[in-house]
Amino acid sequence: MQLVFLGIVFLVIVILLALKRPLYQAILGALMAAALLYRIPPRAILSQTVRVFTDWNSFSVLVSLYLITYLQRMLEARSQIKLAQLDLNGLFHNRRVNAAGAPLFIGLLPSAAAMILCADIVKGSTDGYLDPKEQAFVTSWFRHIPESTLPTYTGVLLMASLSGQPLSRFMLGMIIPMLTLALVGYFPYFLRLPRDPGTPRSENRARDALNLIKHLWSLLLILVLILAFDFQVVTAVLTVIALAAFAYRFSFAELKGFIVSAFEVKLLLNTFLILVLKEFISYTGVLTLLPSVLSTLPIPAWLVFALLFFVGSIISGSNGIIALGTPLAFAAIDGGIPLMVLLMCMCHAASLISPVHVCLVVASDYFKITMGQLIRKTIPASLVFALLMIGYYLLLTAIV
């Protein structure tokens, strides 16, 4: 019955979004349904809501979202993103490379707010050729490709730790999935983009490359601070904001103005409610019921865990099901790297269509579409990728 209740909670979101209600109303409806169906006491409702602010893993999402938006305002004020796009045009002279490459690069930032910077470049590269739903899909799909593999993301580190598998071999095994993700995202829409960006060809590509670094040094520095010096996202962005304030010679009045303009109420509210919903689902303990339910299916154990990770990631995001399911999976199956690759791919495919995925909120808000529209646009690609990765797992187990 607990799983039926969970289905009803998500059905509330689907129905309200289908009725063209704003996302915050859909999530509020889901929160009310969860509280009633699972009989969550008022004290627990309050404590789980407050937990978004007291648990740094949750609160840092809101803080980093605000800080990245603040940095975006600074870069916009000095036209750095637009100039970077011109540099890309000169360097590659290919609109398709801009639309795919920029989200891939910015996706190295382990922050939902990086979606805003990705969306800026994708919109500029695809306006007039793709509609907003397609632009949102391209932004979300390509921005998340690095998240499937890189150890800058919590899910990858958590699964490696719990499975005992070496990260180097895992990353090697993920080369094919990453290429597959790029191809699955490329063919539906990119062939409609003309290669020619409509700008003159570069006369000096070395100069364009240097200019690209000059205009994106702030993002590159954030990456260096995180990857090389183990900075937290919030600390890294704050450091770069301080340096950018001097480098771009912002006045105090400009910096003060960004404090207000970076406070995107709708975006922050939607993100906050998504985080509260994740806390509610975690409180119910419904995830712990999934293994026993799926184990009754007449299918191989590896496929049971693949489905567990897929369904669990849709329900609560990747980290929750990774923490719950990884010890169970590797205790039940001597799967090694092939199993880790399969489970990570299932998590990745499911997270791209999960209603509790904060990045989808950011992308849908930016392109002024509903999250339901973005999820519907992504479902076919996610399912194709998941099916291909099942085939890849069978191939790996046959040759490893």
mmCIF file of C-alpha atoms in Angstrom:
data_model
loop_
_atom_site.group_PDB
_atom_site.id
_atom_site.type_symbol
_atom_site.label_atom_id
_atom_site.label_comp_id
_atom_site.label_asym_id
_atom_site.label_seq_id
_atom_site.Cartn_x
_atom_site.Cartn_y
_atom_site.Cartn_z
ATOM 1 C CA MET A 1 0.000 0.000 0.000
ATOM 2 C CA GLN A 2 2.924 2.294 0.723
ATOM 3 C CA LEU A 3 4.036 2.101 -2.908
ATOM 4 C CA VAL A 4 0.480 2.798 -4.074
ATOM 5 C CA PHE A 5 0.495 5.928 -1.934
ATOM 6 C CA LEU A 6 3.763 6.967 -3.562
ATOM 7 C CA GLY A 7 2.194 6.513 -6.985
ATOM 8 C CA ILE A 8 -0.686 8.748 -5.938
ATOM 9 C CA VAL A 9 1.750 11.445 -4.738
ATOM 10 C CA PHE A 10 3.446 11.530 -8.138
ATOM 11 C CA LEU A 11 0.107 11.325 -9.912
ATOM 12 C CA VAL A 12 -0.909 14.542 -8.146
ATOM 13 C CA ILE A 13 2.119 16.274 -9.679
ATOM 14 C CA VAL A 14 1.314 14.917 -13.151
ATOM 15 C CA ILE A 15 -2.362 15.945 -12.968
ATOM 16 C CA LEU A 16 -1.671 19.463 -11.693
ATOM 17 C CA LEU A 17 1.028 20.053 -14.309
ATOM 18 C CA ALA A 18 -1.347 18.723 -16.994
ATOM 19 C CA LEU A 19 -3.907 21.265 -15.780
ATOM 20 C CA LYS A 20 -1.306 23.990 -16.471
ATOM 21 C CA ARG A 21 -0.831 24.775 -12.802
ATOM 22 C CA PRO A 22 2.532 26.310 -11.802
ATOM 23 C CA LEU A 23 5.193 23.924 -10.557
ATOM 24 C CA TYR A 24 5.057 25.221 -6.983
ATOM 25 C CA GLN A 25 1.340 24.398 -6.824
ATOM 26 C CA ALA A 26 1.976 20.882 -8.177
ATOM 27 C CA ILE A 27 4.677 20.230 -5.588
ATOM 28 C CA LEU A 28 2.549 21.711 -2.781
ATOM 29 C CA GLY A 29 -0.237 19.340 -3.849
ATOM 30 C CA ALA A 30 2.194 16.418 -3.708
ATOM 31 C CA LEU A 31 3.407 17.486 -0.259
ATOM 32 C CA MET A 32 -0.172 17.643 1.039
ATOM 33 C CA ALA A 33 -0.947 14.228 -0.469
ATOM 34 C CA ALA A 34 2.195 12.703 1.083
ATOM 35 C CA ALA A 35 1.405 14.173 4.497
ATOM 36 C CA LEU A 36 -2.173 12.838 4.408
ATOM 37 C CA LEU A 37 -1.523 9.413 2.879
ATOM 38 C CA TYR A 38 1.511 8.603 5.011
ATOM 39 C CA ARG A 39 0.014 10.315 8.071
ATOM 40 C CA ILE A 40 3.108 12.392 8.676
ATOM 41 C CA PRO A 41 2.588 14.149 12.040
ATOM 42 C CA PRO A 42 2.742 17.973 12.158
ATOM 43 C CA ARG A 43 5.977 17.925 14.143
ATOM 44 C CA ALA A 44 7.641 15.726 11.492
ATOM 45 C CA ILE A 45 6.298 17.966 8.699
ATOM 46 C CA LEU A 46 7.924 20.938 10.395
ATOM 47 C CA SER A 47 11.195 19.132 11.131
ATOM 48 C CA GLN A 48 11.538 17.779 7.571
ATOM 49 C CA THR A 49 10.825 21.219 6.129
ATOM 50 C CA VAL A 50 13.341 22.906 8.426
ATOM 51 C CA ARG A 51 15.859 20.184 7.551
ATOM 52 C CA VAL A 52 16.279 21.761 4.110
ATOM 53 C CA PHE A 53 17.932 24.689 5.918
ATOM 54 C CA THR A 54 19.760 22.736 8.627
ATOM 55 C CA ASP A 55 21.196 20.001 6.383
ATOM 56 C CA TRP A 56 24.056 21.577 4.457
ATOM 57 C CA ASN A 57 23.708 19.141 1.532
ATOM 58 C CA SER A 58 20.219 20.527 0.906
ATOM 59 C CA PHE A 59 20.772 24.147 1.910
ATOM 60 C CA SER A 60 23.937 24.415 -0.178
ATOM 61 C CA VAL A 61 21.811 23.744 -3.280
ATOM 62 C CA LEU A 62 19.826 26.927 -2.593
ATOM 63 C CA VAL A 63 22.940 28.929 -1.704
ATOM 64 C CA SER A 64 24.896 27.819 -4.775
ATOM 65 C CA LEU A 65 21.853 28.483 -6.958
ATOM 66 C CA TYR A 66 21.737 32.069 -5.718
ATOM 67 C CA LEU A 67 25.501 32.592 -6.009
ATOM 68 C CA ILE A 68 25.713 31.224 -9.553
ATOM 69 C CA THR A 69 22.809 33.483 -10.514
ATOM 70 C CA TYR A 70 24.727 36.391 -8.946
ATOM 71 C CA LEU A 71 27.833 35.478 -10.963
ATOM 72 C CA GLN A 72 25.682 35.220 -14.070
ATOM 73 C CA ARG A 73 24.462 38.790 -13.497
ATOM 74 C CA MET A 74 28.075 39.933 -13.258
ATOM 75 C CA LEU A 75 29.040 38.151 -16.484
ATOM 76 C CA GLU A 76 25.964 39.503 -18.261
ATOM 77 C CA ALA A 77 26.819 43.042 -17.186
ATOM 78 C CA ARG A 78 30.201 42.725 -18.895
ATOM 79 C CA SER A 79 28.836 40.655 -21.844
ATOM 80 C CA GLN A 80 31.214 37.785 -21.056
ATOM 81 C CA ILE A 81 28.841 34.969 -22.080
ATOM 82 C CA LYS A 82 27.998 36.664 -25.384
ATOM 83 C CA LEU A 83 31.672 37.267 -26.086
ATOM 84 C CA ALA A 84 32.452 33.637 -25.248
ATOM 85 C CA GLN A 85 29.827 32.545 -27.753
ATOM 86 C CA LEU A 86 31.495 34.697 -30.421
ATOM 87 C CA ASP A 87 34.821 33.086 -29.504
ATOM 88 C CA LEU A 88 33.273 29.636 -29.929
ATOM 89 C CA ASN A 89 31.855 30.702 -33.297
ATOM 90 C CA GLY A 90 35.302 31.803 -34.410
ATOM 91 C CA LEU A 91 37.109 28.803 -32.960
ATOM 92 C CA PHE A 92 34.851 26.075 -34.367
ATOM 93 C CA HIS A 93 32.574 28.018 -36.736
ATOM 94 C CA ASN A 94 29.915 25.436 -35.961
ATOM 95 C CA ARG A 95 26.585 26.206 -34.288
ATOM 96 C CA ARG A 96 26.156 22.534 -33.322
ATOM 97 C CA VAL A 97 29.449 22.475 -31.443
ATOM 98 C CA ASN A 98 28.382 25.556 -29.482
ATOM 99 C CA ALA A 99 25.010 24.090 -28.539
ATOM 100 C CA ALA A 100 26.452 20.758 -27.376
ATOM 101 C CA GLY A 101 29.950 21.707 -26.244
ATOM 102 C CA ALA A 102 29.055 24.564 -23.928
ATOM 103 C CA PRO A 103 26.670 22.502 -21.740
ATOM 104 C CA LEU A 104 29.203 19.658 -21.664
ATOM 105 C CA PHE A 105 31.920 22.016 -20.472
ATOM 106 C CA ILE A 106 29.776 23.925 -17.979
ATOM 107 C CA GLY A 107 28.333 20.597 -16.823
ATOM 108 C CA LEU A 108 31.675 19.968 -15.148
ATOM 109 C CA LEU A 109 30.367 22.318 -12.444
ATOM 110 C CA PRO A 110 28.561 20.181 -9.827
ATOM 111 C CA SER A 111 25.784 22.699 -9.304
ATOM 112 C CA ALA A 112 22.178 22.927 -10.482
ATOM 113 C CA ALA A 113 22.706 26.633 -11.068
ATOM 114 C CA ALA A 114 25.177 25.821 -13.867
ATOM 115 C CA MET A 115 22.055 25.118 -15.922
ATOM 116 C CA ILE A 116 21.487 28.870 -16.173
ATOM 117 C CA LEU A 117 24.861 29.446 -17.825
ATOM 118 C CA CYS A 118 24.338 26.468 -20.153
ATOM 119 C CA ALA A 119 20.903 27.724 -21.127
ATOM 120 C CA ASP A 120 22.279 31.149 -22.057
ATOM 121 C CA ILE A 121 24.595 29.676 -24.689
ATOM 122 C CA VAL A 122 22.179 27.001 -25.953
ATOM 123 C CA LYS A 123 19.470 29.629 -26.448
ATOM 124 C CA GLY A 124 21.830 31.871 -28.370
ATOM 125 C CA SER A 125 22.943 28.992 -30.586
ATOM 126 C CA THR A 126 19.518 27.493 -31.319
ATOM 127 C CA ASP A 127 17.048 30.400 -31.371
ATOM 128 C CA GLY A 128 14.962 30.229 -34.527
ATOM 129 C CA TYR A 129 15.737 26.542 -35.085
ATOM 130 C CA LEU A 130 14.519 24.787 -31.923
ATOM 131 C CA ASP A 131 11.454 25.593 -29.841
ATOM 132 C CA PRO A 132 11.767 26.238 -26.061
ATOM 133 C CA LYS A 133 10.952 22.615 -25.119
ATOM 134 C CA GLU A 134 13.680 21.358 -27.452
ATOM 135 C CA GLN A 135 16.140 23.965 -26.183
ATOM 136 C CA ALA A 136 15.411 22.892 -22.595
ATOM 137 C CA PHE A 137 15.992 19.231 -23.532
ATOM 138 C CA VAL A 138 19.328 19.995 -25.224
ATOM 139 C CA THR A 139 20.475 22.068 -22.242
ATOM 140 C CA SER A 140 19.478 19.456 -19.667
ATOM 141 C CA TRP A 141 20.674 16.417 -21.614
ATOM 142 C CA PHE A 142 24.159 17.650 -22.511
ATOM 143 C CA ARG A 143 24.763 19.485 -19.239
ATOM 144 C CA HIS A 144 24.268 16.207 -17.336
ATOM 145 C CA ILE A 145 26.561 13.962 -19.377
ATOM 146 C CA PRO A 146 29.611 14.658 -17.136
ATOM 147 C CA GLU A 147 27.457 13.917 -14.069
ATOM 148 C CA SER A 148 27.187 10.273 -15.111
ATOM 149 C CA THR A 149 30.911 9.686 -14.771
ATOM 150 C CA LEU A 150 32.985 12.333 -13.000
ATOM 151 C CA PRO A 151 34.020 11.946 -9.345
ATOM 152 C CA THR A 152 33.147 15.603 -8.724
ATOM 153 C CA TYR A 153 29.568 14.362 -8.276
ATOM 154 C CA THR A 154 28.371 12.791 -5.042
ATOM 155 C CA GLY A 155 26.574 9.854 -6.667
ATOM 156 C CA VAL A 156 29.722 8.592 -8.418
ATOM 157 C CA LEU A 157 31.853 8.877 -5.272
ATOM 158 C CA LEU A 158 29.154 7.242 -3.148
ATOM 159 C CA MET A 159 28.720 4.255 -5.458
ATOM 160 C CA ALA A 160 32.473 3.765 -5.805
ATOM 161 C CA SER A 161 32.861 3.798 -2.028
ATOM 162 C CA LEU A 162 29.978 1.402 -1.337
ATOM 163 C CA SER A 163 30.798 -1.001 -4.173
ATOM 164 C CA GLY A 164 34.558 -1.054 -3.586
ATOM 165 C CA GLN A 165 35.225 -0.630 -7.299
ATOM 166 C CA PRO A 166 38.185 1.497 -8.530
ATOM 167 C CA LEU A 167 37.156 4.837 -10.013
ATOM 168 C CA SER A 168 39.746 4.643 -12.790
ATOM 169 C CA ARG A 169 38.267 1.425 -14.207
ATOM 170 C CA PHE A 170 34.735 2.749 -13.765
ATOM 171 C CA MET A 171 35.545 5.920 -15.724
ATOM 172 C CA LEU A 172 37.125 3.804 -18.459
ATOM 173 C CA GLY A 173 33.963 1.702 -18.624
ATOM 174 C CA MET A 174 31.849 4.857 -18.900
ATOM 175 C CA ILE A 175 33.475 6.096 -22.126
ATOM 176 C CA ILE A 176 30.952 4.214 -24.290
ATOM 177 C CA PRO A 177 27.932 5.363 -22.210
ATOM 178 C CA MET A 178 29.081 8.992 -22.443
ATOM 179 C CA LEU A 179 29.465 8.727 -26.215
ATOM 180 C CA THR A 180 26.049 7.069 -26.377
ATOM 181 C CA LEU A 181 24.496 9.901 -24.376
ATOM 182 C CA ALA A 182 25.994 12.435 -26.780
ATOM 183 C CA LEU A 183 24.678 10.573 -29.832
ATOM 184 C CA VAL A 184 21.201 9.988 -28.381
ATOM 185 C CA GLY A 185 20.930 13.711 -27.640
ATOM 186 C CA TYR A 186 22.456 14.800 -30.940
ATOM 187 C CA PHE A 187 20.378 13.113 -33.615
ATOM 188 C CA PRO A 188 16.816 14.219 -32.737
ATOM 189 C CA TYR A 189 17.524 17.963 -32.962
ATOM 190 C CA PHE A 190 21.052 18.901 -34.004
ATOM 191 C CA LEU A 191 20.642 17.924 -37.630
ATOM 192 C CA ARG A 192 18.124 20.789 -37.871
ATOM 193 C CA LEU A 193 20.794 23.284 -36.847
ATOM 194 C CA PRO A 194 22.893 24.752 -39.643
ATOM 195 C CA ARG A 195 26.587 24.325 -38.976
ATOM 196 C CA ASP A 196 27.342 27.879 -40.066
ATOM 197 C CA PRO A 197 26.737 30.206 -37.091
ATOM 198 C CA GLY A 198 26.243 33.169 -39.425
ATOM 199 C CA THR A 199 29.447 34.901 -38.367
ATOM 200 C CA PRO A 200 32.742 35.409 -40.247
ATOM 201 C CA ARG A 201 35.292 32.612 -40.085
ATOM 202 C CA SER A 202 38.151 33.050 -37.665
ATOM 203 C CA GLU A 203 41.280 34.696 -38.964
ATOM 204 C CA ASN A 204 43.262 33.642 -35.898
ATOM 205 C CA ARG A 205 42.050 30.585 -33.996
ATOM 206 C CA ALA A 206 44.811 30.847 -31.406
ATOM 207 C CA ARG A 207 43.593 34.341 -30.569
ATOM 208 C CA ASP A 208 40.003 33.088 -30.352
ATOM 209 C CA ALA A 209 41.096 30.301 -27.993
ATOM 210 C CA LEU A 210 42.866 32.800 -25.748
ATOM 211 C CA ASN A 211 39.839 35.103 -25.833
ATOM 212 C CA LEU A 212 37.577 32.179 -24.900
ATOM 213 C CA ILE A 213 39.707 31.545 -21.815
ATOM 214 C CA LYS A 214 39.689 35.274 -21.072
ATOM 215 C CA HIS A 215 35.890 35.455 -21.201
ATOM 216 C CA LEU A 216 35.274 32.194 -19.327
ATOM 217 C CA TRP A 217 38.128 32.378 -16.807
ATOM 218 C CA SER A 218 35.611 32.662 -13.971
ATOM 219 C CA LEU A 219 34.039 29.290 -14.807
ATOM 220 C CA LEU A 220 37.422 27.669 -15.435
ATOM 221 C CA LEU A 221 38.663 28.890 -12.059
ATOM 222 C CA ILE A 222 35.610 27.431 -10.305
ATOM 223 C CA LEU A 223 36.426 24.070 -11.907
ATOM 224 C CA VAL A 224 40.090 24.279 -10.889
ATOM 225 C CA LEU A 225 39.197 25.167 -7.301
ATOM 226 C CA ILE A 226 36.776 22.237 -7.072
ATOM 227 C CA LEU A 227 38.816 19.590 -8.922
ATOM 228 C CA ALA A 228 42.362 20.506 -7.915
ATOM 229 C CA PHE A 229 41.904 22.076 -4.486
ATOM 230 C CA ASP A 230 38.774 20.263 -3.264
ATOM 231 C CA PHE A 231 36.767 23.463 -2.688
ATOM 232 C CA GLN A 232 33.059 23.168 -2.006
ATOM 233 C CA VAL A 233 30.886 24.678 -4.758
ATOM 234 C CA VAL A 234 29.711 27.540 -2.546
ATOM 235 C CA THR A 235 33.257 28.442 -1.456
ATOM 236 C CA ALA A 236 34.581 28.249 -5.013
ATOM 237 C CA VAL A 237 31.848 30.494 -6.427
ATOM 238 C CA LEU A 238 32.214 33.028 -3.600
ATOM 239 C CA THR A 239 35.967 33.201 -4.271
ATOM 240 C CA VAL A 240 35.410 33.780 -7.984
ATOM 241 C CA ILE A 241 32.721 36.425 -7.337
ATOM 242 C CA ALA A 242 35.185 38.341 -5.149
ATOM 243 C CA LEU A 243 37.921 38.139 -7.796
ATOM 244 C CA ALA A 244 35.525 39.075 -10.601
ATOM 245 C CA ALA A 245 34.395 42.145 -8.679
ATOM 246 C CA PHE A 246 37.973 43.469 -8.862
ATOM 247 C CA ALA A 247 38.835 42.109 -12.317
ATOM 248 C CA TYR A 248 35.794 43.690 -13.965
ATOM 249 C CA ARG A 249 35.948 46.829 -11.791
ATOM 250 C CA PHE A 250 32.374 46.689 -10.560
ATOM 251 C CA SER A 251 31.189 49.643 -8.521
ATOM 252 C CA PHE A 252 29.611 49.113 -5.111
ATOM 253 C CA ALA A 253 26.271 50.251 -6.546
ATOM 254 C CA GLU A 254 26.452 47.563 -9.276
ATOM 255 C CA LEU A 255 27.320 44.820 -6.795
ATOM 256 C CA LYS A 256 24.519 45.933 -4.506
ATOM 257 C CA GLY A 257 22.060 45.852 -7.410
ATOM 258 C CA PHE A 258 23.026 42.258 -8.242
ATOM 259 C CA ILE A 259 22.055 41.184 -4.707
ATOM 260 C CA VAL A 260 18.431 41.915 -5.525
ATOM 261 C CA SER A 261 18.394 40.919 -9.211
ATOM 262 C CA ALA A 262 20.018 37.535 -8.473
ATOM 263 C CA PHE A 263 17.234 36.657 -6.044
ATOM 264 C CA GLU A 264 14.959 34.718 -8.405
ATOM 265 C CA VAL A 265 11.972 34.113 -6.124
ATOM 266 C CA LYS A 266 10.173 31.636 -8.381
ATOM 267 C CA LEU A 267 13.298 29.592 -9.044
ATOM 268 C CA LEU A 268 14.335 29.455 -5.391
ATOM 269 C CA LEU A 269 10.792 28.654 -4.212
ATOM 270 C CA ASN A 270 10.379 25.805 -6.685
ATOM 271 C CA THR A 271 13.788 24.422 -5.750
ATOM 272 C CA PHE A 272 12.999 24.660 -2.031
ATOM 273 C CA LEU A 273 9.717 22.763 -2.459
ATOM 274 C CA ILE A 274 11.440 20.034 -4.485
ATOM 275 C CA LEU A 275 13.973 19.621 -1.663
ATOM 276 C CA VAL A 276 11.161 19.424 0.912
ATOM 277 C CA LEU A 277 9.432 16.723 -1.169
ATOM 278 C CA LYS A 278 12.661 14.705 -1.195
ATOM 279 C CA GLU A 279 12.802 14.982 2.600
ATOM 280 C CA PHE A 280 9.179 13.821 2.903
ATOM 281 C CA ILE A 281 9.835 10.784 0.686
ATOM 282 C CA SER A 282 12.972 9.949 2.652
ATOM 283 C CA TYR A 283 10.993 10.206 5.917
ATOM 284 C CA THR A 284 8.379 7.684 4.748
ATOM 285 C CA GLY A 285 11.039 5.008 4.188
ATOM 286 C CA VAL A 286 9.226 3.821 1.071
ATOM 287 C CA LEU A 287 12.506 3.223 -0.777
ATOM 288 C CA THR A 288 13.326 0.349 1.553
ATOM 289 C CA LEU A 289 10.276 -1.526 0.244
ATOM 290 C CA LEU A 290 11.380 -1.557 -3.390
ATOM 291 C CA PRO A 291 13.967 -4.387 -3.239
ATOM 292 C CA SER A 292 11.523 -6.890 -1.746
ATOM 293 C CA VAL A 293 8.819 -5.983 -4.276
ATOM 294 C CA LEU A 294 11.127 -6.182 -7.303
ATOM 295 C CA SER A 295 12.720 -9.442 -6.082
ATOM 296 C CA THR A 296 9.415 -11.232 -6.748
ATOM 297 C CA LEU A 297 9.722 -10.559 -10.484
ATOM 298 C CA PRO A 298 10.723 -13.541 -12.689
ATOM 299 C CA ILE A 299 13.817 -11.848 -14.097
ATOM 300 C CA PRO A 300 17.607 -12.101 -13.485
ATOM 301 C CA ALA A 301 18.995 -10.479 -10.326
ATOM 302 C CA TRP A 302 21.034 -7.911 -12.273
ATOM 303 C CA LEU A 303 17.898 -6.722 -14.051
ATOM 304 C CA VAL A 304 16.056 -6.511 -10.724
ATOM 305 C CA PHE A 305 18.709 -4.125 -9.428
ATOM 306 C CA ALA A 306 18.749 -2.183 -12.705
ATOM 307 C CA LEU A 307 14.991 -1.595 -12.305
ATOM 308 C CA LEU A 308 15.462 -0.802 -8.610
ATOM 309 C CA PHE A 309 18.009 1.902 -9.377
ATOM 310 C CA PHE A 310 15.906 3.292 -12.233
ATOM 311 C CA VAL A 311 12.657 3.488 -10.241
ATOM 312 C CA GLY A 312 14.429 4.625 -7.067
ATOM 313 C CA SER A 313 16.191 7.478 -8.890
ATOM 314 C CA ILE A 314 12.890 8.724 -10.291
ATOM 315 C CA ILE A 315 11.343 8.672 -6.815
ATOM 316 C CA SER A 316 14.041 10.330 -4.741
ATOM 317 C CA GLY A 317 16.988 11.203 -6.955
ATOM 318 C CA SER A 318 20.168 9.195 -7.491
ATOM 319 C CA ASN A 319 21.925 9.575 -4.139
ATOM 320 C CA GLY A 320 19.156 7.989 -2.067
ATOM 321 C CA ILE A 321 18.882 4.804 -4.108
ATOM 322 C CA ILE A 322 22.676 4.561 -4.494
ATOM 323 C CA ALA A 323 23.077 4.640 -0.710
ATOM 324 C CA LEU A 324 20.307 2.066 -0.225
ATOM 325 C CA GLY A 325 20.813 -0.250 -3.174
ATOM 326 C CA THR A 326 24.561 -0.440 -3.830
ATOM 327 C CA PRO A 327 25.444 -2.603 -0.798
ATOM 328 C CA LEU A 328 22.495 -4.901 -1.606
ATOM 329 C CA ALA A 329 23.434 -5.208 -5.286
ATOM 330 C CA PHE A 330 27.103 -6.036 -4.739
ATOM 331 C CA ALA A 331 26.284 -8.435 -1.906
ATOM 332 C CA ALA A 332 23.863 -10.318 -4.151
ATOM 333 C CA ILE A 333 25.908 -10.243 -7.384
ATOM 334 C CA ASP A 334 29.637 -10.451 -8.033
ATOM 335 C CA GLY A 335 29.208 -7.899 -10.805
ATOM 336 C CA GLY A 336 32.364 -5.801 -10.611
ATOM 337 C CA ILE A 337 32.759 -2.843 -12.947
ATOM 338 C CA PRO A 338 30.051 -3.967 -15.429
ATOM 339 C CA LEU A 339 27.444 -3.898 -12.650
ATOM 340 C CA MET A 340 28.613 -0.511 -11.375
ATOM 341 C CA VAL A 341 28.448 0.912 -14.902
ATOM 342 C CA LEU A 342 24.947 -0.500 -15.429
ATOM 343 C CA LEU A 343 23.578 0.820 -12.133
ATOM 344 C CA MET A 344 25.122 4.264 -12.650
ATOM 345 C CA CYS A 345 23.639 4.441 -16.150
ATOM 346 C CA MET A 346 20.196 3.490 -14.809
ATOM 347 C CA CYS A 347 20.475 6.220 -12.179
ATOM 348 C CA HIS A 348 21.512 8.732 -14.799
ATOM 349 C CA ALA A 349 18.720 7.887 -17.243
ATOM 350 C CA ALA A 350 16.102 8.055 -14.486
ATOM 351 C CA SER A 351 17.377 11.264 -12.908
ATOM 352 C CA LEU A 352 16.772 13.109 -16.184
ATOM 353 C CA ILE A 353 13.030 12.423 -15.886
ATOM 354 C CA SER A 354 12.681 12.661 -12.101
ATOM 355 C CA PRO A 355 10.236 15.262 -10.731
ATOM 356 C CA VAL A 356 12.555 15.790 -7.751
ATOM 357 C CA HIS A 357 15.569 16.683 -9.917
ATOM 358 C CA VAL A 358 16.349 20.324 -9.162
ATOM 359 C CA CYS A 359 18.116 20.943 -12.491
ATOM 360 C CA LEU A 360 14.874 20.299 -14.358
ATOM 361 C CA VAL A 361 13.257 23.083 -12.350
ATOM 362 C CA VAL A 362 16.020 25.491 -13.395
ATOM 363 C CA ALA A 363 15.845 24.536 -17.091
ATOM 364 C CA SER A 364 12.043 24.701 -17.299
ATOM 365 C CA ASP A 365 11.975 28.056 -15.512
ATOM 366 C CA TYR A 366 14.626 29.506 -17.825
ATOM 367 C CA PHE A 367 12.872 28.463 -21.027
ATOM 368 C CA LYS A 368 9.413 29.257 -19.600
ATOM 369 C CA ILE A 369 7.967 25.789 -20.054
ATOM 370 C CA THR A 370 6.510 23.404 -17.489
ATOM 371 C CA MET A 371 8.670 20.711 -15.947
ATOM 372 C CA GLY A 372 6.142 18.184 -17.260
ATOM 373 C CA GLN A 373 6.840 19.331 -20.822
ATOM 374 C CA LEU A 374 10.576 18.894 -20.299
ATOM 375 C CA ILE A 375 10.133 15.434 -18.762
ATOM 376 C CA ARG A 376 7.874 14.291 -21.621
ATOM 377 C CA LYS A 377 10.453 15.520 -24.115
ATOM 378 C CA THR A 378 13.199 13.592 -22.287
ATOM 379 C CA ILE A 379 11.449 10.258 -21.591
ATOM 380 C CA PRO A 380 12.048 8.687 -25.053
ATOM 381 C CA ALA A 381 15.763 9.520 -25.007
ATOM 382 C CA SER A 382 16.172 8.271 -21.421
ATOM 383 C CA LEU A 383 14.463 4.962 -22.203
ATOM 384 C CA VAL A 384 16.533 4.455 -25.367
ATOM 385 C CA PHE A 385 19.719 5.102 -23.389
ATOM 386 C CA ALA A 386 18.650 2.723 -20.587
ATOM 387 C CA LEU A 387 17.899 -0.078 -23.069
ATOM 388 C CA LEU A 388 21.207 0.433 -24.882
ATOM 389 C CA MET A 389 23.053 0.260 -21.560
ATOM 390 C CA ILE A 390 21.429 -3.076 -20.742
ATOM 391 C CA GLY A 391 22.905 -4.352 -23.994
ATOM 392 C CA TYR A 392 26.259 -2.773 -23.081
ATOM 393 C CA TYR A 393 26.175 -4.543 -19.696
ATOM 394 C CA LEU A 394 25.603 -7.915 -21.361
ATOM 395 C CA LEU A 395 28.505 -7.213 -23.704
ATOM 396 C CA LEU A 396 30.805 -6.211 -20.828
ATOM 397 C CA THR A 397 29.960 -9.309 -18.797
ATOM 398 C CA ALA A 398 30.685 -11.469 -21.835
ATOM 399 C CA ILE A 399 34.166 -10.010 -22.412
ATOM 400 C CA VAL A 400 35.351 -9.047 -18.907
#
